[in-house]
XYZ file of C-alpha atoms in Angstrom:
556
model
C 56.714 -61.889 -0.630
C 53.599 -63.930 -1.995
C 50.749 -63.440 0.769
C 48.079 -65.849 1.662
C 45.895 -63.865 0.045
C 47.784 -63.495 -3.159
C 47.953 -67.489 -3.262
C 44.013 -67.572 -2.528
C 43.497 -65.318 -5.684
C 46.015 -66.193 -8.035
C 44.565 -69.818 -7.862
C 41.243 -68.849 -7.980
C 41.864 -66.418 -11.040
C 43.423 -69.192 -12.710
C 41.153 -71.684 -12.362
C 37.976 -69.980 -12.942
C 40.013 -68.848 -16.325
C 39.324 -65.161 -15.243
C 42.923 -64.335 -16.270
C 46.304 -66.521 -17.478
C 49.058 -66.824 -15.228
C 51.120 -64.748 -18.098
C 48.385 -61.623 -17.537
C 48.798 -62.225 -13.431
C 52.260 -61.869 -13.816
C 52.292 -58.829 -15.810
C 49.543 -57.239 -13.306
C 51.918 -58.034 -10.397
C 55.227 -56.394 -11.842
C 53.343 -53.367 -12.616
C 53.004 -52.489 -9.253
C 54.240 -49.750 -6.934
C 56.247 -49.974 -3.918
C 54.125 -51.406 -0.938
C 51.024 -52.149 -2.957
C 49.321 -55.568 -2.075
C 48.338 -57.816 -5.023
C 44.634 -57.301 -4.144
C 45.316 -53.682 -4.414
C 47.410 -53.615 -7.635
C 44.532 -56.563 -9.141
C 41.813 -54.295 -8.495
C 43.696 -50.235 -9.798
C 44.681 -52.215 -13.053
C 40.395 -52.669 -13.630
C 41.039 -56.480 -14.348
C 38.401 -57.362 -11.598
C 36.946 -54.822 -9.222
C 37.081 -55.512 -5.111
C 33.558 -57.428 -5.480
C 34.822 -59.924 -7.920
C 37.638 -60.339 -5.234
C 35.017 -60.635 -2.727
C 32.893 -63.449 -4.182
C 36.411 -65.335 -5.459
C 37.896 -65.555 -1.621
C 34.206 -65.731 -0.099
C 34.031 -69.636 -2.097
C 37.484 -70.365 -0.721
C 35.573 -69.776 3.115
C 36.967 -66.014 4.062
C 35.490 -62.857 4.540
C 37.870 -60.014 2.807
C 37.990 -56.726 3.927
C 39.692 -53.896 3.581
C 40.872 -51.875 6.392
C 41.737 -48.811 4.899
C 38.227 -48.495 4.197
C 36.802 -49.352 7.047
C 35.628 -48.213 10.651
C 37.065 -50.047 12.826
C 35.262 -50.218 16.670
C 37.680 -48.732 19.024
C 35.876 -50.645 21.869
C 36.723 -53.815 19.917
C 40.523 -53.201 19.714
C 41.232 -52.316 23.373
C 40.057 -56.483 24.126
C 43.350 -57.553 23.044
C 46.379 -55.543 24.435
C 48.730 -54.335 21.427
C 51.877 -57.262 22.162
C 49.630 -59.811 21.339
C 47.781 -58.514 18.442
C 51.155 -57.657 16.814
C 52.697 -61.123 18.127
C 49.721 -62.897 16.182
C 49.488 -60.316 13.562
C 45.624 -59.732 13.797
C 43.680 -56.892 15.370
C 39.952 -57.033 16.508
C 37.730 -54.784 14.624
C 33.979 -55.014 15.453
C 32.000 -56.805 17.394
C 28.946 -59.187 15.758
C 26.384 -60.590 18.404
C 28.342 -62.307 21.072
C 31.346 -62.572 18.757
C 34.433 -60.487 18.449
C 35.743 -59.671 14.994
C 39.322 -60.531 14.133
C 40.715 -59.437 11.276
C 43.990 -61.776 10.560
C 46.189 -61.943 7.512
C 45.567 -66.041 7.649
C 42.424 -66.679 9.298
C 42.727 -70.235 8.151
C 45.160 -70.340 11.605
C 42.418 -72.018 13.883
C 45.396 -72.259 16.675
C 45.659 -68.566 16.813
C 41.465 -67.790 16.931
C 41.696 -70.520 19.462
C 44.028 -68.434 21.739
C 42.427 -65.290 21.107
C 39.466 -67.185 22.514
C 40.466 -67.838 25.237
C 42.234 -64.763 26.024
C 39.449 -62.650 25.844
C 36.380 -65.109 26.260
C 34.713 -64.249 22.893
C 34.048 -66.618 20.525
C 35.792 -64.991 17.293
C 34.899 -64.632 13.665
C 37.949 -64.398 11.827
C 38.146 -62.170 8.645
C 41.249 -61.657 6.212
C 43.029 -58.631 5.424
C 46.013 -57.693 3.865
C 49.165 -57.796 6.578
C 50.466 -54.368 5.947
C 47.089 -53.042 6.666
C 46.715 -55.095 9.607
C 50.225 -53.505 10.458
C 48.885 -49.829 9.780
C 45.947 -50.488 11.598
C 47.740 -51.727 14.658
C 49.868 -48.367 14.494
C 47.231 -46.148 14.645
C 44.753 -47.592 17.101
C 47.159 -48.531 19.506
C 48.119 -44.769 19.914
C 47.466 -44.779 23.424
C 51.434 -44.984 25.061
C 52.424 -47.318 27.543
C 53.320 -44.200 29.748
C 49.573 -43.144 29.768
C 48.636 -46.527 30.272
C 50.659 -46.623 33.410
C 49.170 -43.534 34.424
C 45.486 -45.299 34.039
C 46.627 -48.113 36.231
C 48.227 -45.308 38.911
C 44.622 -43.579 39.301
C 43.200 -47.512 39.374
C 45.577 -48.090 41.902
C 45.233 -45.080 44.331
C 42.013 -46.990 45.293
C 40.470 -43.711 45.961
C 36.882 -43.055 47.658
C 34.836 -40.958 44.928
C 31.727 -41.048 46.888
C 33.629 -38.516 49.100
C 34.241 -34.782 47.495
C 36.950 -33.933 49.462
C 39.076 -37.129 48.231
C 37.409 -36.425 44.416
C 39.082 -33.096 44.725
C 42.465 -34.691 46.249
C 42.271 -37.172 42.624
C 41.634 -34.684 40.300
C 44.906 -33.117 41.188
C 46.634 -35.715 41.077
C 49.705 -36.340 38.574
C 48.125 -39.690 37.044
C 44.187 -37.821 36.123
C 46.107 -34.812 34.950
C 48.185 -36.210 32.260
C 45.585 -38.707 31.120
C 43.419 -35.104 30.814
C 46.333 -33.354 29.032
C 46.991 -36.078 26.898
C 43.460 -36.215 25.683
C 43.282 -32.445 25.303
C 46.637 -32.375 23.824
C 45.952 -35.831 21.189
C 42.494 -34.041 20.130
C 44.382 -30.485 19.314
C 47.114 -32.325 17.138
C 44.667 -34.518 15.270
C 42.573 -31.102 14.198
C 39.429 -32.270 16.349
C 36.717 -29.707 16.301
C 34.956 -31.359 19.818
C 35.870 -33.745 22.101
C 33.037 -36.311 23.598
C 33.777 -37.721 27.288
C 30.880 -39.977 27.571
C 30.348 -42.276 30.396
C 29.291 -46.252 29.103
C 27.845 -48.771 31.225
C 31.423 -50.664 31.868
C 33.867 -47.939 30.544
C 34.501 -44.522 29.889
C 34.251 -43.749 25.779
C 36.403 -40.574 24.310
C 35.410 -39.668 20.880
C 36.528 -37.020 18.638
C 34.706 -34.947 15.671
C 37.356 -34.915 13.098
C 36.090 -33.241 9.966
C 32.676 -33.173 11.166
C 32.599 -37.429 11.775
C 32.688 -38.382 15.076
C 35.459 -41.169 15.814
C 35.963 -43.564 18.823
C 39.728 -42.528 20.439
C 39.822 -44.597 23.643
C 38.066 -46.373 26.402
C 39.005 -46.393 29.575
C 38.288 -47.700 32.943
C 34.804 -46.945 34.488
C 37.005 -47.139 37.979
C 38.524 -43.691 36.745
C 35.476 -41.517 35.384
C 34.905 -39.363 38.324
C 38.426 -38.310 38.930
C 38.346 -37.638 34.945
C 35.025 -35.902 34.578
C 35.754 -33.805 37.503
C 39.371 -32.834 36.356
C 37.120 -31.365 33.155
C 34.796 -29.410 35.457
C 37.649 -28.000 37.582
C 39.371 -27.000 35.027
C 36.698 -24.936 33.463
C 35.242 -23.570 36.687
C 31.869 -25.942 37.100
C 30.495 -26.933 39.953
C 31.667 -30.474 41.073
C 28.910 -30.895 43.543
C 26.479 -30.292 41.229
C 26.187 -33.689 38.918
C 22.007 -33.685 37.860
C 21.926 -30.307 35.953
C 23.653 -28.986 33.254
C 26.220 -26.671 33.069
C 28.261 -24.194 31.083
C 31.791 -23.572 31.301
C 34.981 -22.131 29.463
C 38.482 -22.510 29.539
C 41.668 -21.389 27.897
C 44.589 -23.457 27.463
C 47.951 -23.106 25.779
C 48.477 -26.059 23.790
C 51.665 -26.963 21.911
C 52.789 -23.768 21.702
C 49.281 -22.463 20.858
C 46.309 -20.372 22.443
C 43.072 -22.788 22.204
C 40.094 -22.179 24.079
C 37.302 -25.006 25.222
C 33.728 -24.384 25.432
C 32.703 -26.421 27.794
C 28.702 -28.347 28.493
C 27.853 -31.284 30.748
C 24.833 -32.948 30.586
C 23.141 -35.881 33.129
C 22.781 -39.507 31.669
C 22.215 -42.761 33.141
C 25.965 -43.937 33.341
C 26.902 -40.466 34.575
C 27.364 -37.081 33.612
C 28.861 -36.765 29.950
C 31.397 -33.540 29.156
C 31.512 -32.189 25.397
C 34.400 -29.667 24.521
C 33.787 -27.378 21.469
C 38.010 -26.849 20.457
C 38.378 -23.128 19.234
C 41.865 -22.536 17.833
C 41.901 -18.514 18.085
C 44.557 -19.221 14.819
C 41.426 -20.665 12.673
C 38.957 -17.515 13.306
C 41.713 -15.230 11.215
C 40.422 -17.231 7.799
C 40.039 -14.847 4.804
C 36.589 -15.224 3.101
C 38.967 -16.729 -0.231
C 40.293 -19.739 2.400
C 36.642 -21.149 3.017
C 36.318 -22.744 -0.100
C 33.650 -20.011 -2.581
C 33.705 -20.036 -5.998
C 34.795 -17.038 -7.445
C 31.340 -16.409 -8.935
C 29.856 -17.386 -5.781
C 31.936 -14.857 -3.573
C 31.461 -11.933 -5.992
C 27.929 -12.236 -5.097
C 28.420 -12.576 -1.036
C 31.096 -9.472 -1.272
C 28.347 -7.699 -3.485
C 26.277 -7.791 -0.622
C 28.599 -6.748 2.601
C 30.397 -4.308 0.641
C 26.921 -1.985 0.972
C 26.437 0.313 4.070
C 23.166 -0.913 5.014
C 20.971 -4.197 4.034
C 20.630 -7.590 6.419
C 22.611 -10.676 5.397
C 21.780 -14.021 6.271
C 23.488 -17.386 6.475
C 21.768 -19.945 6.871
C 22.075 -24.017 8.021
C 22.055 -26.252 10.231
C 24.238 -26.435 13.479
C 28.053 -27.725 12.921
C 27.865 -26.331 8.986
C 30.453 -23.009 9.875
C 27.882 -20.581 9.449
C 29.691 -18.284 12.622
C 33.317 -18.871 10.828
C 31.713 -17.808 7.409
C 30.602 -14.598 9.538
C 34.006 -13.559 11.514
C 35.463 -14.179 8.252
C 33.350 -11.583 6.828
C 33.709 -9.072 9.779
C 37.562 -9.399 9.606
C 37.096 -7.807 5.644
C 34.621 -5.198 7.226
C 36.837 -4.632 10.557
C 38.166 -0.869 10.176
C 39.142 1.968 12.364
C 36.407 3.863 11.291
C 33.665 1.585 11.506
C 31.983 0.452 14.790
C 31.405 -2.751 14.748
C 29.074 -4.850 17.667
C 28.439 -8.312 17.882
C 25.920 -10.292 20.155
C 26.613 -13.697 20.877
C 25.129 -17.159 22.587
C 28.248 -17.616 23.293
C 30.885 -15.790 22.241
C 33.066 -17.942 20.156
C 36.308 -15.886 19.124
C 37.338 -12.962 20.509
C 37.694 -10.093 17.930
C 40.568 -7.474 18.251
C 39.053 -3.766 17.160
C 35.341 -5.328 17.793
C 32.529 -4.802 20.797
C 31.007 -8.523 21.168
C 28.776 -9.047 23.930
C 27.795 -12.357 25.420
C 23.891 -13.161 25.765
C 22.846 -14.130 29.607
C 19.179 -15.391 29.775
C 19.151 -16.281 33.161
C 19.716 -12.119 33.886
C 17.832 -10.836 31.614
C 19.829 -10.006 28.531
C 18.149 -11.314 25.544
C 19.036 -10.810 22.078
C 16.348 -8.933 21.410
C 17.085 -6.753 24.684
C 20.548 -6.182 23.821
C 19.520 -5.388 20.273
C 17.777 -2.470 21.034
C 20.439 -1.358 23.713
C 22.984 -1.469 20.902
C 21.018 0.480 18.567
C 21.230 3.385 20.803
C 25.092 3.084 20.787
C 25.422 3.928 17.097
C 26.974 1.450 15.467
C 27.890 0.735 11.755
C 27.735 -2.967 11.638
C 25.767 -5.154 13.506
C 26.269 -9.212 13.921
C 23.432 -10.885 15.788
C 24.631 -14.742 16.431
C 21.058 -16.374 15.537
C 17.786 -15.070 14.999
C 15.259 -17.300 16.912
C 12.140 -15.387 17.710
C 10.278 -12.862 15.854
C 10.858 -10.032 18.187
C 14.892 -10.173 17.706
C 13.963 -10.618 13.750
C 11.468 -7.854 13.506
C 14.525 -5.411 15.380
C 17.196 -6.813 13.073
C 15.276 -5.759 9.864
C 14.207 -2.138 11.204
C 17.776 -2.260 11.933
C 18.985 -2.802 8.354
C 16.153 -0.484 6.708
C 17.261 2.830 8.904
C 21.219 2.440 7.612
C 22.918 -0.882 9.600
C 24.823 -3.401 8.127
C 22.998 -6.525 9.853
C 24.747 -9.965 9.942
C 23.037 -13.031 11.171
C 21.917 -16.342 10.789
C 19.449 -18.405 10.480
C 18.687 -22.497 10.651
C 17.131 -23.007 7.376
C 17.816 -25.843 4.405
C 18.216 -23.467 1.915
C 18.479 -19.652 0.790
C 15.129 -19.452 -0.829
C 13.252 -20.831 2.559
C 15.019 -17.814 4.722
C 11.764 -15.936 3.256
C 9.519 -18.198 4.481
C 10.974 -18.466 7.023
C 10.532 -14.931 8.283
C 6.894 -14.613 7.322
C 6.329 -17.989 9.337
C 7.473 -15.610 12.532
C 5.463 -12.851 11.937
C 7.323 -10.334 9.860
C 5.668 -8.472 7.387
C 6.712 -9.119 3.546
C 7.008 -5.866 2.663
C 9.872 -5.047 5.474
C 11.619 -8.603 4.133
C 11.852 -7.476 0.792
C 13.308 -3.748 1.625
C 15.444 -5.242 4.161
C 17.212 -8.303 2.971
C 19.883 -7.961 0.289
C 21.497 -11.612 0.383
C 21.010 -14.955 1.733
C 23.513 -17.454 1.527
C 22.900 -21.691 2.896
C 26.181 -23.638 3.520
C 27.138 -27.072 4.572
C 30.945 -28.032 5.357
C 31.768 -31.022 3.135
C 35.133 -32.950 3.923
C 38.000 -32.316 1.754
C 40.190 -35.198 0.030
C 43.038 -36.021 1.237
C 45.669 -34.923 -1.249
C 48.366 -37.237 -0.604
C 46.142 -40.249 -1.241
C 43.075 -39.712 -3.210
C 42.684 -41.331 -6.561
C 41.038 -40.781 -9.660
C 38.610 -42.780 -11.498
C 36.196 -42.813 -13.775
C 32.633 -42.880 -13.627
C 30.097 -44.210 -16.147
C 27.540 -42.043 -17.595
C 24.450 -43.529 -15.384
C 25.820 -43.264 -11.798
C 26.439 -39.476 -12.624
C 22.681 -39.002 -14.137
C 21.457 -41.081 -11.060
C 22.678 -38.812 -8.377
C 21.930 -35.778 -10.745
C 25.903 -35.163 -11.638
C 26.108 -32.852 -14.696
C 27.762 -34.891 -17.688
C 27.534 -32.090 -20.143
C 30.213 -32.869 -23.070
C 31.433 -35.779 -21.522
C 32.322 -38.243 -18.125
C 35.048 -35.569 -16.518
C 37.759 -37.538 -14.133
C 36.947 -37.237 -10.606
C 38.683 -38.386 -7.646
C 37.234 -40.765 -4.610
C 38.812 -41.402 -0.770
C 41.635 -43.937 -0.485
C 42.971 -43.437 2.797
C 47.020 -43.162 3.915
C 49.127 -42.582 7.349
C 48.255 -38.478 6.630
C 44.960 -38.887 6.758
C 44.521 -41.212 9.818
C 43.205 -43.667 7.035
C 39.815 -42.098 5.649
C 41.051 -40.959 2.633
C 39.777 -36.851 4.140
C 41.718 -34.349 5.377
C 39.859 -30.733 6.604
C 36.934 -29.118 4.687
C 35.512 -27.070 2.470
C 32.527 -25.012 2.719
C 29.722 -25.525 -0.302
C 27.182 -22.110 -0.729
C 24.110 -21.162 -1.986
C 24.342 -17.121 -2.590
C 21.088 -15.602 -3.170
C 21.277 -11.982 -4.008
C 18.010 -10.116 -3.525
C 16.900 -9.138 -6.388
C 13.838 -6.661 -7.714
C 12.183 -9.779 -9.101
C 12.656 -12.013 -6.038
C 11.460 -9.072 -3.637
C 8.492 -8.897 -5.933
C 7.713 -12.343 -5.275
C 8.488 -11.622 -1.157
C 5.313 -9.545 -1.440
C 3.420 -11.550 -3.235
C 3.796 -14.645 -0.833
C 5.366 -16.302 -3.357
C 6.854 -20.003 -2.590
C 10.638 -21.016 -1.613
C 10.444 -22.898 -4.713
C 9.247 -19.974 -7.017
C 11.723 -17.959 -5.412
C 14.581 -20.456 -6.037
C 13.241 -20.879 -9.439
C 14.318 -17.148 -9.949
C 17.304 -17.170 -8.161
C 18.796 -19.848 -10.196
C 17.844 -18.123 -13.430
C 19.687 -15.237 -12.215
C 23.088 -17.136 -11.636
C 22.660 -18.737 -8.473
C 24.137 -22.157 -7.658
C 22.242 -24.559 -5.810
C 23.942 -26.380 -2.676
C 24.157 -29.610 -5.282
C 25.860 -27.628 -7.987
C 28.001 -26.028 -5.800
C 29.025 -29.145 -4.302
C 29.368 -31.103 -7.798
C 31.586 -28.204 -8.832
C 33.771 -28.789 -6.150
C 34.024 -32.605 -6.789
C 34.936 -31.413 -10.564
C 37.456 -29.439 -9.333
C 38.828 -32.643 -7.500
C 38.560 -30.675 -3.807
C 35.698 -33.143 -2.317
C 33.545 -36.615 -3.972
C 30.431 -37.238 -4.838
C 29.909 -39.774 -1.937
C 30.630 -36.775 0.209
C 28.634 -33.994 -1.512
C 25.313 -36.289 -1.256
C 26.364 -36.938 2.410
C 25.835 -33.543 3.639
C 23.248 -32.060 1.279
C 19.793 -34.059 0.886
């Protein structure tokens, strides 16, 4: 079946002689099952999507492609899901005052003419292909009609929430709970790492960090946020009362089948207080170091380094990168009988079978420098501190390594090389960094491609020198994000850790002393076999596990 699109094109190609009706017909019976014309016109490299852009924009209409685009959750719950698949269109972003409606014939003014009126935006119609528009409907109406009832029962109790006893009375309630469990239970099977409850000015907004991108999930009612928020804060034993000040909380759920615990923070705003849950699948911490994603070369060097009785290894990065997974990974190699392993944490993520972690509690007392020097007189083997922060817990943590401990920690730094600096910038003497440290290692978590759907292309010579790719004998095949049903559309599925293993050696120590700079010391490091962040990264996106798009996302 010819779309409206197709028409649009095929004319235009025609009659702008851009290709005979002969070379149109050949494109078109090439094609695989389900593929659009725009999408067969564009993989057979006759004319690439901004050709097809500039051919529909002089017919009047804006193209775009949904697979590849974000679409604003708070746009599609204006128009409930009968009519949008009645009319065959589904909102997607809002411009100004104007709602965005993305139709598969937006020359149908009848149809933007109802949709104005229905929901009292003026609309901007844009064309898309109809079996996106289709997909699109599918996933972003996820939210069942059965949860949807159970929106309109907590809407409907008319409940006082100024009153705690009767917020109490609706938090138990059948409707709260299974909108709750739903969320929990939605966020679980679509592998989100946190889940965002934040309050809006006229709704309630649920987002969740899938593969390290947040994405919006729902809006509901503002009518129902205090039965919701404080169904959260029940749930992990916080203080309902208590709505100006932070707090902390934990909770452990079984979900599908499966042990997951939520760490649990609330923090004031100005619409009301805002609930993040940090998902911890107990299943993920039991990764082997050779299921995070290292190069072999790169791991030799990291095992090099824990493999030795004593020395301090860092990891370093910024929050979110899987510095702590990249560490429990490590102690689940080093975890033996014979071995006494300790680990201080702020907080404690995992729980380890076979290892002593303790949690860090300011507010009594027991910091990690405290508890540090507490452990040390319990004598243990192997030692994980969670973060060094201050110069007292780093100046214990390398006496600790240089009288016989295995030290593991980390560190928020950009790089390996700036670790050193790092250190000296807190007070610790070069000397002891030098005898002390025998590895650092930077990471970032870049998003894996989805396998079922990503597709290869190939890039010309300049965009690979322009963003520093290495050509060497010649432009290698790599693959870029298409987006399918298994990957909710963004063309990623879960990720894949990129390093930066600096081994310690004489010469780099050498330069510790001398005050050298991170750059002289990465210098070094690099002529030694070390892989930058960058070269680790573009290996990966030879290798066809991530892209380059990705790679420069998440390292500068």
């Amino acid at each position: 079946m010819v779309s409206r699109i197709d028409e649009l094109l095929q004319d235009q190609l025609v009659g702008k002689g851009i290709l005979t009706k002969d070379e149109i017909d050949k494109i078109w019976d090439g094609r695989e099952p389900g593929q659009s014309f725009v999408q067969v016109l564009i993989a057979s490299g006759a004319v690439d999507r901004k050709t097809v852009n500039a051919l529909l924009a002089q017919k009047g209409y804006i193209y775009v492609d949904l697979a590849n685009y974000q679409i604003n959750s708070a746009a599609v719950s204006i128009v409930p899901e009968q009519i949008a698949r009645k009319f065959m269109v589904i909102p997607i972003d809002f411009e100004g005052e104007k709602l965005v409606v993305a139709m598969a014939n937006p020359s149908n003014v009848v149809t933007a003419d109802d949709l104005h009126i229905m929901t009292g935006y003026a609309i901007k119609p844009v064309m898309s292909e109809e079996s996106e528009i289709v997909e699109a409907i599918n996933h972003y109406y996820k939210m069942s009609e059965s949860v949807q009832q159970e929106v309109d029962e907590i809407l409907g109790d008319d409940v006082d929430t100024a009153s705690l006893s009767k917020l109490r009375e609706v938090t138990e309630e059948a409707p709260t709970v299974k909108l709750v469990n739903h969320i929990i239970m939605r966020a679980v099977n679509e592998r989100a790492s946190d889940i965002h409850i934040e309050p809006q000015e006229r709704d309630l907004r649920v987002r969740y960090r899938i593969d390290g991108v947040l994405h919006d999930i729902l809006h509901s009612p503002k009518a129902i946020q205090a039965g919701v928020i404080s169904r959260f804060k029940i749930m992990s034993s916080l203080d309902i009362s208590e709505a100006r000040k932070p707090q902390d909380g934990h909770c452990d759920l079984s979900v599908a089948g499966r042990m997951v615990d939520f760490r649990v923070a609330t923090l004031p705003t100005v619409f009301g207080e805002r609930i993040t849950l940090r998902v911890l699948e107990k299943e993920s911490i039991m990764l082997r170091l050779d299921d995070l994603g290292f190069l072999p070369e790169s791991l030799e060097r990291f095992r090099s380094a824990f493999t030795k009785p004593y020395g301090a290894i860092l990891v370093t990065g910024p929050t979110g990168s899987g510095k702590s997974t990249t560490l429990y990974a490590t102690l689940n190699v080093l975890n033996q009988e014979s071995k006494n392993i300790v680990t201080i944490e702020d907080p404690v993520e995992y729980r380890l079978p076979g290892i002593n972690q303790i949690q860090i509690e300011a507010r009594s007392g027991l910091s990690f420098a405290r508890c540090l020097r507490s452990v040390l007189r319990t004598s243990p083997d192997i030692i994980m501190v969670g973060e060094i922060r201050d110069r007292e817990t780093s100046q214990i943590a390398i006496e600790a390594a240089l009288t016989g401990h295995l030290v593991l920690s980390t560190l928020h730094t950009n790089d390996a090389p700036s670790a050193i600096s790092r250190l000296t910038e807190m007070g610790i003497p070069p000397f002891l960094i030098s005898s002390a440290i025998s590895c650092v290692q930077a990471q970032r978590l870049a998003r894996r491609l989805c396998k079922e759907c990503k597709e290869p292309y190939q890039p010309s010579t300049a965009a690979l020198e322009r963003v520093g790719f290495p050509v060497g004998d010649g432009v290698p095949t790599l693959y870029k994000a298409k987006g399918c049903p298994s990957c909710n559309g963004t063309g990623y599925k879960g990720r894949v850790g990129v390093y930066e293993v600096m081994v310690v050696s004489e010469e780099i120590k050498n330069l510790c002393i001398k005050h050298a700079t991170s750059e002289a010391i990465k210098k070094i490091a690099v002529e030694q076999g070390m892989l930058t962040l960058r070269q680790d990264g573009f290996e990966k996106v030879r290798l066809g596990t991530t892209s380059v798009e990705e790679v420069l996302r998440v390292i500068v």
